[in-house]
Structures are given as structure tokens and as C-alpha cells.
Tab-separated table of N, CA and C in Angstrom:
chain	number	residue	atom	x	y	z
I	1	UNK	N	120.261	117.048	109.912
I	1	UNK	CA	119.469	116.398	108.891
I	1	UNK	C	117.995	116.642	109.199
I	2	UNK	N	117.330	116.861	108.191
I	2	UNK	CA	115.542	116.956	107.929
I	2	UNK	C	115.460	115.611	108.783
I	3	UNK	N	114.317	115.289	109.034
I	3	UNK	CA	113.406	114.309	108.861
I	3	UNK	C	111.827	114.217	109.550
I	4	UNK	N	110.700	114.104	108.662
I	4	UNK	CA	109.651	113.766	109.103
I	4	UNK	C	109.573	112.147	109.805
I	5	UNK	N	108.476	112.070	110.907
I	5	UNK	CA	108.005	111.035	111.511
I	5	UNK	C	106.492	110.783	111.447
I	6	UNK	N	106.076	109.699	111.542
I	6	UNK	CA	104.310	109.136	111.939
I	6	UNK	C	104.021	108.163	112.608
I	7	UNK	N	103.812	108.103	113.752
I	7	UNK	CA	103.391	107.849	114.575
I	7	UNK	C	102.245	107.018	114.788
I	8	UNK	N	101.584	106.035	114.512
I	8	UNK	CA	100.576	105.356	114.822
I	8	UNK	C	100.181	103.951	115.549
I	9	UNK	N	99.066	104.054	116.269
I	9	UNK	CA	98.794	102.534	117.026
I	9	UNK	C	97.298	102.251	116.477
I	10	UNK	N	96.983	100.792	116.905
I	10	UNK	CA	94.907	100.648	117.044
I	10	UNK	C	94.628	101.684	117.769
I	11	UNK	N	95.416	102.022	119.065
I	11	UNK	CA	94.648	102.540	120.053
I	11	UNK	C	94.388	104.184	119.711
I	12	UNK	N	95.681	104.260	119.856
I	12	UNK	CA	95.862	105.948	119.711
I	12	UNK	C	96.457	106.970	120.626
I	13	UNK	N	96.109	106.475	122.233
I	13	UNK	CA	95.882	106.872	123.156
I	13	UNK	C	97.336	107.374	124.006
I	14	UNK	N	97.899	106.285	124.032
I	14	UNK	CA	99.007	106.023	125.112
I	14	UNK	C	100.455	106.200	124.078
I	15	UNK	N	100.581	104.925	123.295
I	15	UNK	CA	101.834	104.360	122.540
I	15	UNK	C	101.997	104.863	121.630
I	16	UNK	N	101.336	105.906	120.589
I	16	UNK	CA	102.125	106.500	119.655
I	16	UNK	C	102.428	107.840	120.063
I	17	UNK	N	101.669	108.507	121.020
I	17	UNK	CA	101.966	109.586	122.278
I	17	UNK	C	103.547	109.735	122.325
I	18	UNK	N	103.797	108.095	122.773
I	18	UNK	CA	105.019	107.955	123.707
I	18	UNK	C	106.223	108.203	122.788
I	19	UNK	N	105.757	107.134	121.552
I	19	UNK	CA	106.943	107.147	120.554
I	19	UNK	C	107.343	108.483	119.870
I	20	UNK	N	106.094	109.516	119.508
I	20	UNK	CA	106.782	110.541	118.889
I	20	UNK	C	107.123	111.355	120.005
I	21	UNK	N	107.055	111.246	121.269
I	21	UNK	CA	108.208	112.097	122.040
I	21	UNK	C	109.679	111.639	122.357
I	22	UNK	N	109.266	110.156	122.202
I	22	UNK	CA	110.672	110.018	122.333
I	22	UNK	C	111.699	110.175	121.094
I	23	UNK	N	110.994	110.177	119.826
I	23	UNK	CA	111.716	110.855	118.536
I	23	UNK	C	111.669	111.828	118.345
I	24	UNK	N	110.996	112.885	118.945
I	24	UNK	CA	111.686	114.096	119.043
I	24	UNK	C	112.627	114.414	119.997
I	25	UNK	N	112.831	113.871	121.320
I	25	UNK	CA	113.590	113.954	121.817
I	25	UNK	C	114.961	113.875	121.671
I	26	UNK	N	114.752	112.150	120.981
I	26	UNK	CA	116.130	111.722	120.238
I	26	UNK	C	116.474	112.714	119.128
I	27	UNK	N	115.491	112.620	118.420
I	27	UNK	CA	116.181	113.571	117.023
I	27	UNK	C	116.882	114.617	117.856
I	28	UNK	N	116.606	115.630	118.692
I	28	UNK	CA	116.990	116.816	119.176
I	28	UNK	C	118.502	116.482	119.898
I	29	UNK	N	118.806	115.513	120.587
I	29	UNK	CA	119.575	114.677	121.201
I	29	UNK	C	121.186	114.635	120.193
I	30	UNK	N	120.392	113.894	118.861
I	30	UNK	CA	121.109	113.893	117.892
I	30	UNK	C	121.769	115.068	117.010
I	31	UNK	N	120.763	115.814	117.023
I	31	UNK	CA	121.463	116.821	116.587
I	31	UNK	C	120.421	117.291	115.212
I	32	UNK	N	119.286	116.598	114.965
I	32	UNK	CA	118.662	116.729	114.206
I	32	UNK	C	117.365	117.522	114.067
I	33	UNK	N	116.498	117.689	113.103
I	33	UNK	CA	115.273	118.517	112.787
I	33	UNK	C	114.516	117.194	112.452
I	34	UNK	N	113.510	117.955	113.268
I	34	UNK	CA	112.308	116.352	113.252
I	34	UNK	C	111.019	116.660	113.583
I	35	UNK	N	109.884	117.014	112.935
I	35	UNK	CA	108.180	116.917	112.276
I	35	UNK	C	107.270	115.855	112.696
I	36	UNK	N	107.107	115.138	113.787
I	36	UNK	CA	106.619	114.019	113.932
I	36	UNK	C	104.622	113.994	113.948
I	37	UNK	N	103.752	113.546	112.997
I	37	UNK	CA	102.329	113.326	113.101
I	37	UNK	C	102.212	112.328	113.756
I	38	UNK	N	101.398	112.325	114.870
I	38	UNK	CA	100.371	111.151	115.524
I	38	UNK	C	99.423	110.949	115.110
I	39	UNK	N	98.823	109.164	114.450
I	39	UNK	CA	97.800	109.287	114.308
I	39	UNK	C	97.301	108.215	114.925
I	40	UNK	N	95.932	108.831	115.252
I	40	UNK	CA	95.343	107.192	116.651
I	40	UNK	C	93.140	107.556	116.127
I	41	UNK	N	92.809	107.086	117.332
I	41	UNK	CA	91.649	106.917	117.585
I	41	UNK	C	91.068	108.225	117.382
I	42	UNK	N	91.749	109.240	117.746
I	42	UNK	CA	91.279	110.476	118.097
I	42	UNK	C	91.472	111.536	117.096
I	43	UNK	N	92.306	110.822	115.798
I	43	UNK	CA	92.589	111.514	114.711
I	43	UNK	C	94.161	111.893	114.197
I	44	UNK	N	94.465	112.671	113.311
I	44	UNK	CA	95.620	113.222	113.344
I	44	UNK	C	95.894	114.464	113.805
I	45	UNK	N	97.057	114.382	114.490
I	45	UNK	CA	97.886	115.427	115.342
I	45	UNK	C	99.005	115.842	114.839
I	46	UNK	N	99.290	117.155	114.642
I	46	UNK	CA	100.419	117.865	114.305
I	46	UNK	C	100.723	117.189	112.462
I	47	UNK	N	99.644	117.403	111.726
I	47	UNK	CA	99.507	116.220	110.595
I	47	UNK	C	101.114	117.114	109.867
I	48	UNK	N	101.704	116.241	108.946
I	48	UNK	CA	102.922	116.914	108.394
I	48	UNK	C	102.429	117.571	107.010
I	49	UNK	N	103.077	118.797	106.957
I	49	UNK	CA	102.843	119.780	105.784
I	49	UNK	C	103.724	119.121	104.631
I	50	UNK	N	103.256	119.452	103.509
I	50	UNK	CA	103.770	119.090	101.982
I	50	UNK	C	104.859	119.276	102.017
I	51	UNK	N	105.189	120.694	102.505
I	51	UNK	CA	106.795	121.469	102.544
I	51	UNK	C	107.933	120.852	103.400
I	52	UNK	N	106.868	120.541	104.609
I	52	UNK	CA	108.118	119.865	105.482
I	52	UNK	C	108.182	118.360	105.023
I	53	UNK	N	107.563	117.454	104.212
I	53	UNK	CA	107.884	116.647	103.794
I	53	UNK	C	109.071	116.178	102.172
I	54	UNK	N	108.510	117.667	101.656
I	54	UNK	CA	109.595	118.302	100.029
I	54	UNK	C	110.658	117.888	101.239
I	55	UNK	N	111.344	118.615	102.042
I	55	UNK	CA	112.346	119.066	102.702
I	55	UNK	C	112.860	118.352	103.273
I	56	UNK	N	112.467	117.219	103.958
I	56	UNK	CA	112.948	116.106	104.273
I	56	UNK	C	113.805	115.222	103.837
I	57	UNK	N	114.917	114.744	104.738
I	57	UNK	CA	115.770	113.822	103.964
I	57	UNK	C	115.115	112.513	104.334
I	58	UNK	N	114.317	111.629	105.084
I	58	UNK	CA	114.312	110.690	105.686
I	58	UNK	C	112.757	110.646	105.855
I	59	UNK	N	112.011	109.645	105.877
I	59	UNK	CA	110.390	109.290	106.892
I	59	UNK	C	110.806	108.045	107.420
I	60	UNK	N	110.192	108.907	108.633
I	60	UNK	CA	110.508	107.443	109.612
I	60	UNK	C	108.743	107.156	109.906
I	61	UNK	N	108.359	105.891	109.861
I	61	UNK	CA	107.306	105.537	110.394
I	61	UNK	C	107.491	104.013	111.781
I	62	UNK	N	106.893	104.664	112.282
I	62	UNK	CA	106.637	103.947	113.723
I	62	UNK	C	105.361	103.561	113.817
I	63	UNK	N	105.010	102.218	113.512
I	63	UNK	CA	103.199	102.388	113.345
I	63	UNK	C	102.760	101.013	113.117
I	64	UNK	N	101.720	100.264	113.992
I	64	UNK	CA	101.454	99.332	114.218
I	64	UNK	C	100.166	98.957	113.546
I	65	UNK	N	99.695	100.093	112.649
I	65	UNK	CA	98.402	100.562	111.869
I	65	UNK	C	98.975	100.510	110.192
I	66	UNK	N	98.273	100.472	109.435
I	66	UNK	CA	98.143	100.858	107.844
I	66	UNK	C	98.644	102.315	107.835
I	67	UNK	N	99.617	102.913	107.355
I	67	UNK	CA	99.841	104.326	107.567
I	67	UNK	C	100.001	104.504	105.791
I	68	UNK	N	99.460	105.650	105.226
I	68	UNK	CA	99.438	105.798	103.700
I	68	UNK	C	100.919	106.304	103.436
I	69	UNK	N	101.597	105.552	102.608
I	69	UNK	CA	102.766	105.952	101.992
I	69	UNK	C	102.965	106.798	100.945
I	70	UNK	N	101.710	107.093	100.318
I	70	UNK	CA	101.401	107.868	98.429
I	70	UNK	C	101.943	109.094	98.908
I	71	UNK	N	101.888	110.286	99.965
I	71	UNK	CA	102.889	111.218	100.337
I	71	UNK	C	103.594	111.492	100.334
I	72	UNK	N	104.874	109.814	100.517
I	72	UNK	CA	106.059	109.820	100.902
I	72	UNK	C	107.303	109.509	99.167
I	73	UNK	N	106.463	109.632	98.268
I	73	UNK	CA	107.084	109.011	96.769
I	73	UNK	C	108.108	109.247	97.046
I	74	UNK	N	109.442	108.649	96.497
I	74	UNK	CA	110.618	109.276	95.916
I	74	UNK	C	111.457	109.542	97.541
I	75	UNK	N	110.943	109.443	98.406
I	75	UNK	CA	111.541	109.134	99.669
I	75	UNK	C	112.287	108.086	100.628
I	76	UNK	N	113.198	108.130	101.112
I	76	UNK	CA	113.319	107.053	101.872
I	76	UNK	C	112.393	107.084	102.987
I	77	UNK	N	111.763	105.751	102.851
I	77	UNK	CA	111.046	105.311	104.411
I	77	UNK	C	111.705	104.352	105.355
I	78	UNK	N	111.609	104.429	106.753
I	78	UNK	CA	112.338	103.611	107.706
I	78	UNK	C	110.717	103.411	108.259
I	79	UNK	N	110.793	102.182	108.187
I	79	UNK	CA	109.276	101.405	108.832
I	79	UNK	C	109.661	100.738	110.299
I	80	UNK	N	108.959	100.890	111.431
I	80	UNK	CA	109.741	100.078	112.218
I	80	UNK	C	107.934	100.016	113.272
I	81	UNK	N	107.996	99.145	114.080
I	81	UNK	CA	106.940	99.399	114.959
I	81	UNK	C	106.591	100.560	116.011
I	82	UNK	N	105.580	100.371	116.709
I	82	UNK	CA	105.417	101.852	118.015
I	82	UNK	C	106.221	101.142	119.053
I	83	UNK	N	106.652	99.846	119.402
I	83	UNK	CA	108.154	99.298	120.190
I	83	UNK	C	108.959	100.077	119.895
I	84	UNK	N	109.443	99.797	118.547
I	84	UNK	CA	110.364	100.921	117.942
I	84	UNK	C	110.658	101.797	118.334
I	85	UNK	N	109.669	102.694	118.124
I	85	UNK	CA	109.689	103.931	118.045
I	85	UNK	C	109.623	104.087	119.915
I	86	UNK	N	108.886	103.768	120.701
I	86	UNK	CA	109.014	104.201	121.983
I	86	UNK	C	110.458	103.618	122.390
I	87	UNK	N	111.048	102.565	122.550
I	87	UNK	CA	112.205	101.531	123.365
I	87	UNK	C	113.148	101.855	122.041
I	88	UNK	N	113.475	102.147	121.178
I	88	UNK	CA	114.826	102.260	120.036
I	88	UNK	C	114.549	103.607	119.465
I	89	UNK	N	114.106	104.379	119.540
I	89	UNK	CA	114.149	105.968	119.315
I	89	UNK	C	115.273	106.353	118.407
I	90	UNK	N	116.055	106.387	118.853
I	90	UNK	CA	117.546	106.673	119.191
I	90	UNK	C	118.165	105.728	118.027
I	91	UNK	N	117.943	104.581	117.607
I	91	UNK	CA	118.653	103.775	117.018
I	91	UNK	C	117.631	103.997	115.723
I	92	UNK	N	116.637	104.127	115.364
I	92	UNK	CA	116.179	103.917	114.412
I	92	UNK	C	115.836	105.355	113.764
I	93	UNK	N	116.023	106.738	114.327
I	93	UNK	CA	116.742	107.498	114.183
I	93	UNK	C	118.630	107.663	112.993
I	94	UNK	N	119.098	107.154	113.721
I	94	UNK	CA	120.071	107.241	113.318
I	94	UNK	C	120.371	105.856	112.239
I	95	UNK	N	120.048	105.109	111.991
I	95	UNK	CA	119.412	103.871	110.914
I	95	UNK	C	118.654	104.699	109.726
I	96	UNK	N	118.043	105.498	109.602
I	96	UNK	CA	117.254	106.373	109.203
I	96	UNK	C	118.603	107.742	108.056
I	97	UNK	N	119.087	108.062	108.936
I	97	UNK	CA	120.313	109.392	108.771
I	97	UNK	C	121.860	107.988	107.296
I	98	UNK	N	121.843	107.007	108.809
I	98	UNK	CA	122.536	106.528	108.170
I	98	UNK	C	122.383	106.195	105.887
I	99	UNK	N	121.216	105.899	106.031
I	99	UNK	CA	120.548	105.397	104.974
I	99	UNK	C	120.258	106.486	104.291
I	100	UNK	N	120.427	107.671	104.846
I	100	UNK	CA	120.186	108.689	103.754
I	100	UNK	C	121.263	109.833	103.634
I	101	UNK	N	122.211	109.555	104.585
I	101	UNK	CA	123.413	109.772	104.222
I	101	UNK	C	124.465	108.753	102.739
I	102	UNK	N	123.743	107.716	103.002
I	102	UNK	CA	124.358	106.922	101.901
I	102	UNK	C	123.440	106.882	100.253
I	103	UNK	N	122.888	107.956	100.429
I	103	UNK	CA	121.765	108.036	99.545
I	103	UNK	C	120.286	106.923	98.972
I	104	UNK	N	120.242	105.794	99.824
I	104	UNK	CA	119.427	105.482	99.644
I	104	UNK	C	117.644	106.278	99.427
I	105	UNK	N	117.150	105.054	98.975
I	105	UNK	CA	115.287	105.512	98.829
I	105	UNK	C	114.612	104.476	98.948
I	106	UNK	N	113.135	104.932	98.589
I	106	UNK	CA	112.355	103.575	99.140
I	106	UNK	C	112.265	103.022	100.211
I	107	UNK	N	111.402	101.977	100.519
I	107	UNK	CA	111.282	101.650	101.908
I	107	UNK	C	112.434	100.522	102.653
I	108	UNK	N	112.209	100.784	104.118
I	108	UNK	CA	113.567	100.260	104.214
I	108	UNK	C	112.745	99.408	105.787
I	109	UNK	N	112.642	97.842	106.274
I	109	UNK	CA	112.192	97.793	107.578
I	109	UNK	C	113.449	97.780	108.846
I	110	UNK	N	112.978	98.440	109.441
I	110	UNK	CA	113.854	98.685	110.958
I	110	UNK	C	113.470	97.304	111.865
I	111	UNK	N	114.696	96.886	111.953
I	111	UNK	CA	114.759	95.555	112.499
I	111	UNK	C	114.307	94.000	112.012
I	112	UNK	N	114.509	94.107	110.800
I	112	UNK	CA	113.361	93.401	109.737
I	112	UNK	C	114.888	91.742	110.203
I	113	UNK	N	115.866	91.999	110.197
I	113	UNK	CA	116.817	90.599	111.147
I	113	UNK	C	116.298	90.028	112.180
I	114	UNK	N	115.863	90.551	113.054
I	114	UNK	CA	115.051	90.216	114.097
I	114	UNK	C	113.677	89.552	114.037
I	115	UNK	N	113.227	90.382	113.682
I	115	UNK	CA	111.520	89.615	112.828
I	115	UNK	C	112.045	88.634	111.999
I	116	UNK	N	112.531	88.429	111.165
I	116	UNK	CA	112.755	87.003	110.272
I	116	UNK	C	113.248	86.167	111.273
I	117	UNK	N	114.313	86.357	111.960
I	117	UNK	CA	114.203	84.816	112.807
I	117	UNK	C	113.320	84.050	113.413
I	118	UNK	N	112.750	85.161	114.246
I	118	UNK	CA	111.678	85.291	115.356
I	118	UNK	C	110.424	84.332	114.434
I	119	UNK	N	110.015	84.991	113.131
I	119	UNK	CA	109.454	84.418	112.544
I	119	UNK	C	109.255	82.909	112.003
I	120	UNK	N	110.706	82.633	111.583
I	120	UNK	CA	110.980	81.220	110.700
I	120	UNK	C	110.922	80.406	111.968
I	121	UNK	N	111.587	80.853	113.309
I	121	UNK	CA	111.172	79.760	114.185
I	121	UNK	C	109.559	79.411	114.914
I	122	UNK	N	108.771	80.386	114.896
I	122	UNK	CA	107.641	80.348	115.532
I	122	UNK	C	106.756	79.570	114.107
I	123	UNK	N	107.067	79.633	112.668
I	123	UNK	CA	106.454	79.102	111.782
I	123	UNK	C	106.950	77.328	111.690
I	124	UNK	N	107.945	77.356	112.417
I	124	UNK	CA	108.937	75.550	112.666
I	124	UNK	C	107.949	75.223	113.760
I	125	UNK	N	107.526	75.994	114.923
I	125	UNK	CA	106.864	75.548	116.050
I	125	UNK	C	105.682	74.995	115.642
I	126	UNK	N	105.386	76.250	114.867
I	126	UNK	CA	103.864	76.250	114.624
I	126	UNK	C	103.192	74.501	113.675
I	127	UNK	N	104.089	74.016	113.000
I	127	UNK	CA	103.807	73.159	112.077
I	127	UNK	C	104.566	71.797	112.632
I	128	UNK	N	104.939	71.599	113.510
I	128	UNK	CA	105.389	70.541	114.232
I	128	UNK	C	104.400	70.053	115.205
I	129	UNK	N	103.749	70.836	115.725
I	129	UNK	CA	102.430	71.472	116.631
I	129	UNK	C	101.049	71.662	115.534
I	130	UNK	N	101.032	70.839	114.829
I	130	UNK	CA	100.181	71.192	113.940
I	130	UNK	C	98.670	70.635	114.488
I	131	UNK	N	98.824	69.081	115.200
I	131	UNK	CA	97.974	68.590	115.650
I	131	UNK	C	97.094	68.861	116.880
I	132	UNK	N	97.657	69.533	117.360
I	132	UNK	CA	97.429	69.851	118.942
I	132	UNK	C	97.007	71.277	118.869
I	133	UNK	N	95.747	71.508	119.721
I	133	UNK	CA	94.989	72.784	119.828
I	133	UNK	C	96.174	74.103	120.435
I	134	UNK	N	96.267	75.064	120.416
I	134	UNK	CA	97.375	76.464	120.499
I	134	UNK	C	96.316	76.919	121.646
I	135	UNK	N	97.109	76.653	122.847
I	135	UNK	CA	96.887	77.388	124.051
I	135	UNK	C	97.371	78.792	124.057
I	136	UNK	N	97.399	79.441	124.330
I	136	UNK	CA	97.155	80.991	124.794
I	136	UNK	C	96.690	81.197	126.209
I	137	UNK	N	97.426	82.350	126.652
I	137	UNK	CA	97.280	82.818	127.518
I	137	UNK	C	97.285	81.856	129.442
I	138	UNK	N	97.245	82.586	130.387
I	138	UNK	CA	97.843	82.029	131.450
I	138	UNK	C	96.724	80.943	132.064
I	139	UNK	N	97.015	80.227	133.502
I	139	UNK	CA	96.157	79.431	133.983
I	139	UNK	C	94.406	79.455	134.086
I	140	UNK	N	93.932	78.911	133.526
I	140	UNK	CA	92.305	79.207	133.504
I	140	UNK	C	91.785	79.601	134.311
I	141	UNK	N	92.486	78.370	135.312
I	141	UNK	CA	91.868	78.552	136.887
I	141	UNK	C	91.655	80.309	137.478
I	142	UNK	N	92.894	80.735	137.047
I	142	UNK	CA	93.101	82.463	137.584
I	142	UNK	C	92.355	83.124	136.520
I	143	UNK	N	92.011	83.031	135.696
I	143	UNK	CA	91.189	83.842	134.659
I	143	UNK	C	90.044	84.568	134.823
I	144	UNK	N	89.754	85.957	134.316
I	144	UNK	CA	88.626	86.843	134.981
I	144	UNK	C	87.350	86.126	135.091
I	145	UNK	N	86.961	85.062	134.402
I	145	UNK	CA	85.769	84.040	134.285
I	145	UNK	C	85.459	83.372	135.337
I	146	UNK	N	86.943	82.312	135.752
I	146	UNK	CA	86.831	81.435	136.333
I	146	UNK	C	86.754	82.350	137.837
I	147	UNK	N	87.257	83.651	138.366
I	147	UNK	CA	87.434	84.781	139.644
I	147	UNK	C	86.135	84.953	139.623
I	148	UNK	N	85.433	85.287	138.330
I	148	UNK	CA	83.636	85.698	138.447
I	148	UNK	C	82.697	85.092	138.963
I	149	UNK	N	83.336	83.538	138.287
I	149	UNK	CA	82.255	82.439	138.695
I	149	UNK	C	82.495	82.265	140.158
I	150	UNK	N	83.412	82.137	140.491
I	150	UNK	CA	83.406	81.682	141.779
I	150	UNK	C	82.878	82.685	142.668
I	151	UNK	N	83.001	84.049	142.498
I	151	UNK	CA	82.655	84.940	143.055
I	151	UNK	C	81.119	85.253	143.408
I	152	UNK	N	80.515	84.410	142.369
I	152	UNK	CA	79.074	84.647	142.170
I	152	UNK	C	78.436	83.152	142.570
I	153	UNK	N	79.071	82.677	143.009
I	153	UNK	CA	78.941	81.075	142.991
I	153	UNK	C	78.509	80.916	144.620
């Protein structure tokens, strides 16, 4: 099976690097043909041609960024994060084949069961907790501030 990929993070640097090797890997693994663009800080890489997108059965996007879909018309898309795409390669890949073996189109989210739970419960937390200020992050005391001050102190 065809399929183009895109690849994107904020950063650019490291994590969408990672993910389109590991979807080409997988695709190759699988048994498949696979086009993957990175796009980050530093621009687009290996950007995908018109033709190899005509030709395509599948777009998979892996991308933690705004990625433009107006390219992809009349296509199936598999949306999933650069998690995704680096740690489930392989599965969202073949989620992808599956869905366009069955002729689907349009966009489709990869793992979108997971996110809705994850979601409806952190939105139950969130509003039960409505009164009380949302801590973040670990002990103050250890915090690069509180290491500075003392350091300079």
C-alpha cells in the first residue's frame, strides 16, 4: 500500500526526526511504500510531491503543530500525535491500511478512545477543584529558583 506521512512538533529538532523514522521503518517492516515530510523549526524536509500524494492510499499525520490539510482533499487522513508517531509507529500504520483497505476517507483521529476518557475525567477533576489554586509541577523547595537563591545567598 501507498502512503504519505508529516511529521511535525513546536520544536522541530528531536521528535518529529524520531517519528518519521520510525514510520518509515515500520512502513518498510510492514510491507509498505511510505513518503514521510518533516516539518519543525528549521523548515520542511523531504516536503511531499503532488504525485506522490495523487498516489497515495492513506495520510498519516503525526503532529503536535497546525499541519495544512487543503493538500490532502478527498483523502483519508489518520491524525495521531509525534507520541504516536515515535512509541505506536507500527500500530497507527496499520490503523491507517486498515481504514483504507475498507475504503474509508476523511479524517480519522488515532487513538481519539483514549483521549476522550483521559479527557472527561481530568474535566470531572478539574471542576470539583474548581476552588482551589492548580499546582503544577514538583517541590518548590528543589526548584531551579529556590537551588539559585540559595546558591547566591
Amino acid at each position: 500500500m501507498k502512503l504519505v506521512a508529516v511529521t511535525s512538533c513546536p520544536t522541530g529538532i528531536a521528535h518529529s526526526q524520531m517519528a518519521a523514522e520510525n514510520l518509515l521503518q515500520s512502513a518498510e517492516k510492514l510491507g509498505h511504500d511510505i513518503d514521510v515530510e518533516v516539518q519543525g523549526a528549521m523548515g520542511t524536509q523531504d516536503e511531499l510531491s503532488a504525485d506522490a500524494i495523487d498516489a497515495a492510499d492513506a495520510v498519516i499525520i503525526t503532529s503536535d503543530t497546525s499541519v495544512s490539510r487543503d493538500r490532502f482533499d478527498g483523502k483519508l487522513v489518520v491524525k495521531g500525535t509525534v507520541k504516536d508517531g515515535v512509541n505506536n509507529a507500527e500500530a497507527v500504520i496499520e490503523r491507517a491500511v486498515e481504514l483504507a483497505e475498507a475504503g474509508k476517507t476523511g479524517n480519522v483521529t488515532f487513538g481519539s478512545g483514549d483521549d476522550g476518557e483521559d479527557a472527561s475525567s481530568e474535566s470531572s477533576a478539574d471542576s470539583s477543584a474548581s476552588d482551589e489554586p492548580v499546582r503544577r509541577g514538583g517541590d518548590p523547595e528543589k526548584g531551579l529558583f529556590a537551588r539559585l537563591k540559595k546558591l547566591f545567598s
